Amino acid sequence: MRDYALLVIFVSLVFLALYRPWLGVLGLAVLGFMHPQGYGESFIKTFPAYLVLFAATGIGYLAEQFRLKSWPRFHWDWRLGGLILLWGWFFVSTYYALAPFAAREKLVEVLKILPPLVLVWLLIDTREKLFLLMSTIALSIALVVIKGGYWAVTTGFHDRVYGPPG
């Protein structure tokens, strides 16, 4: 039953992301920090929820830009230059690594962070949206903490608190 409830939530997040792409970024934050599909019981554990929501957010953003017939607004900041330098350093250090094959695998894992970060950079463009994103992240972490705290109290602090498997 829990899997179907999570599936309904995911489908509604996808429709929200297609309608208002910045709400898709908030949904990506919930999936990234809370990982609710890991608490499922059957088919939802292997469901690529983050990838589906990311694709819906990207499609929603492109549709919004096409509908408005405008170019994306890039907000240049000194932190963006630092981020570009950091990614350049990742490539240089991977190229000169002692174990280049293992370093390339790690680089691919780290590169998966960049596309959602670009969506956040493009879609979270007002103070209110940033406040909502930070509140969503805080609430997602708080729910995981409350769940783990409840487990710790009910077991008398004798068991470890685990997150979802994997």
PDB file of N, CA, C and O in Angstrom, residues 6 10 13-14 27-28 31 35-37 44-56:
ATOM      1  N   LEU A   6       3.300   6.289  -2.516  1.00  0.00           N
ATOM      2  CA  LEU A   6       4.497   6.969  -3.016  1.00  0.00           C
ATOM      3  C   LEU A   6       4.401   7.214  -4.522  1.00  0.00           C
ATOM      4  O   LEU A   6       4.833   8.262  -5.012  1.00  0.00           O
ATOM      5  N   PHE A  10       4.718  10.722  -6.476  1.00  0.00           N
ATOM      6  CA  PHE A  10       5.672  10.944  -7.568  1.00  0.00           C
ATOM      7  C   PHE A  10       4.987  11.461  -8.824  1.00  0.00           C
ATOM      8  O   PHE A  10       5.473  12.374  -9.480  1.00  0.00           O
ATOM      9  N   LEU A  13       4.107  15.003  -8.367  1.00  0.00           N
ATOM     10  CA  LEU A  13       5.306  15.834  -8.482  1.00  0.00           C
ATOM     11  C   LEU A  13       5.713  16.017  -9.943  1.00  0.00           C
ATOM     12  O   LEU A  13       6.151  17.095 -10.337  1.00  0.00           O
ATOM     13  N   VAL A  14       5.551  14.981 -10.746  1.00  0.00           N
ATOM     14  CA  VAL A  14       5.881  15.084 -12.172  1.00  0.00           C
ATOM     15  C   VAL A  14       4.957  16.089 -12.855  1.00  0.00           C
ATOM     16  O   VAL A  14       5.413  16.934 -13.638  1.00  0.00           O
ATOM     17  N   GLY A  27      10.764  19.287  -5.598  1.00  0.00           N
ATOM     18  CA  GLY A  27      10.561  17.841  -5.542  1.00  0.00           C
ATOM     19  C   GLY A  27      11.872  17.081  -5.629  1.00  0.00           C
ATOM     20  O   GLY A  27      12.063  16.071  -4.949  1.00  0.00           O
ATOM     21  N   LEU A  28      12.804  17.566  -6.448  1.00  0.00           N
ATOM     22  CA  LEU A  28      14.121  16.935  -6.525  1.00  0.00           C
ATOM     23  C   LEU A  28      14.849  17.040  -5.191  1.00  0.00           C
ATOM     24  O   LEU A  28      15.571  16.116  -4.798  1.00  0.00           O
ATOM     25  N   LEU A  31      13.356  14.353  -2.941  1.00  0.00           N
ATOM     26  CA  LEU A  31      13.838  13.019  -3.310  1.00  0.00           C
ATOM     27  C   LEU A  31      15.314  12.847  -2.993  1.00  0.00           C
ATOM     28  O   LEU A  31      15.757  11.753  -2.634  1.00  0.00           O
ATOM     29  N   HIS A  35      14.853  10.649   0.261  1.00  0.00           N
ATOM     30  CA  HIS A  35      14.865   9.343  -0.404  1.00  0.00           C
ATOM     31  C   HIS A  35      13.682   8.477   0.032  1.00  0.00           C
ATOM     32  O   HIS A  35      13.857   7.386   0.573  1.00  0.00           O
ATOM     33  N   PRO A  36      12.454   8.956  -0.199  1.00  0.00           N
ATOM     34  CA  PRO A  36      11.289   8.208   0.283  1.00  0.00           C
ATOM     35  C   PRO A  36      11.084   6.867  -0.425  1.00  0.00           C
ATOM     36  O   PRO A  36      10.524   5.943   0.173  1.00  0.00           O
ATOM     37  N   GLN A  37      11.531   6.723  -1.668  1.00  0.00           N
ATOM     38  CA  GLN A  37      11.321   5.467  -2.374  1.00  0.00           C
ATOM     39  C   GLN A  37      12.131   4.323  -1.768  1.00  0.00           C
ATOM     40  O   GLN A  37      11.811   3.162  -1.965  1.00  0.00           O
ATOM     41  N   ILE A  44       8.444   0.080  -6.017  1.00  0.00           N
ATOM     42  CA  ILE A  44       8.853   1.479  -5.920  1.00  0.00           C
ATOM     43  C   ILE A  44      10.334   1.598  -5.556  1.00  0.00           C
ATOM     44  O   ILE A  44      10.959   2.618  -5.820  1.00  0.00           O
ATOM     45  N   LYS A  45      10.921   0.541  -4.984  1.00  0.00           N
ATOM     46  CA  LYS A  45      12.344   0.586  -4.625  1.00  0.00           C
ATOM     47  C   LYS A  45      13.230   0.725  -5.854  1.00  0.00           C
ATOM     48  O   LYS A  45      14.274   1.359  -5.798  1.00  0.00           O
ATOM     49  N   THR A  46      12.835   0.104  -6.959  1.00  0.00           N
ATOM     50  CA  THR A  46      13.646   0.150  -8.176  1.00  0.00           C
ATOM     51  C   THR A  46      13.153   1.197  -9.163  1.00  0.00           C
ATOM     52  O   THR A  46      13.733   1.340 -10.240  1.00  0.00           O
ATOM     53  N   PHE A  47      12.117   1.925  -8.809  1.00  0.00           N
ATOM     54  CA  PHE A  47      11.565   2.957  -9.681  1.00  0.00           C
ATOM     55  C   PHE A  47      12.523   4.150  -9.715  1.00  0.00           C
ATOM     56  O   PHE A  47      12.889   4.683  -8.672  1.00  0.00           O
ATOM     57  N   PRO A  48      12.954   4.590 -10.908  1.00  0.00           N
ATOM     58  CA  PRO A  48      13.907   5.708 -10.993  1.00  0.00           C
ATOM     59  C   PRO A  48      13.213   7.058 -10.805  1.00  0.00           C
ATOM     60  O   PRO A  48      13.095   7.865 -11.737  1.00  0.00           O
ATOM     61  N   ALA A  49      12.753   7.314  -9.593  1.00  0.00           N
ATOM     62  CA  ALA A  49      11.933   8.496  -9.317  1.00  0.00           C
ATOM     63  C   ALA A  49      12.711   9.788  -9.574  1.00  0.00           C
ATOM     64  O   ALA A  49      12.177  10.734 -10.161  1.00  0.00           O
ATOM     65  N   TYR A  50      13.955   9.853  -9.119  1.00  0.00           N
ATOM     66  CA  TYR A  50      14.739  11.083  -9.281  1.00  0.00           C
ATOM     67  C   TYR A  50      14.956  11.382 -10.757  1.00  0.00           C
ATOM     68  O   TYR A  50      14.815  12.524 -11.195  1.00  0.00           O
ATOM     69  N   LEU A  51      15.285  10.360 -11.533  1.00  0.00           N
ATOM     70  CA  LEU A  51      15.524  10.546 -12.963  1.00  0.00           C
ATOM     71  C   LEU A  51      14.256  10.992 -13.689  1.00  0.00           C
ATOM     72  O   LEU A  51      14.301  11.894 -14.535  1.00  0.00           O
ATOM     73  N   VAL A  52      13.132  10.397 -13.351  1.00  0.00           N
ATOM     74  CA  VAL A  52      11.861  10.772 -13.992  1.00  0.00           C
ATOM     75  C   VAL A  52      11.492  12.212 -13.646  1.00  0.00           C
ATOM     76  O   VAL A  52      11.103  12.997 -14.514  1.00  0.00           O
ATOM     77  N   LEU A  53      11.642  12.580 -12.369  1.00  0.00           N
ATOM     78  CA  LEU A  53      11.307  13.945 -11.968  1.00  0.00           C
ATOM     79  C   LEU A  53      12.285  14.950 -12.563  1.00  0.00           C
ATOM     80  O   LEU A  53      11.895  16.049 -12.951  1.00  0.00           O
ATOM     81  N   PHE A  54      13.560  14.575 -12.663  1.00  0.00           N
ATOM     82  CA  PHE A  54      14.539  15.456 -13.288  1.00  0.00           C
ATOM     83  C   PHE A  54      14.189  15.693 -14.760  1.00  0.00           C
ATOM     84  O   PHE A  54      14.235  16.825 -15.250  1.00  0.00           O
ATOM     85  N   ALA A  55      13.814  14.619 -15.472  1.00  0.00           N
ATOM     86  CA  ALA A  55      13.432  14.759 -16.879  1.00  0.00           C
ATOM     87  C   ALA A  55      12.175  15.623 -17.018  1.00  0.00           C
ATOM     88  O   ALA A  55      12.107  16.484 -17.907  1.00  0.00           O
ATOM     89  N   ALA A  56      11.204  15.434 -16.144  1.00  0.00           N
ATOM     90  CA  ALA A  56       9.984  16.241 -16.207  1.00  0.00           C
ATOM     91  C   ALA A  56      10.282  17.710 -15.915  1.00  0.00           C
ATOM     92  O   ALA A  56       9.719  18.601 -16.562  1.00  0.00           O
TER      93      ALA A  56
END
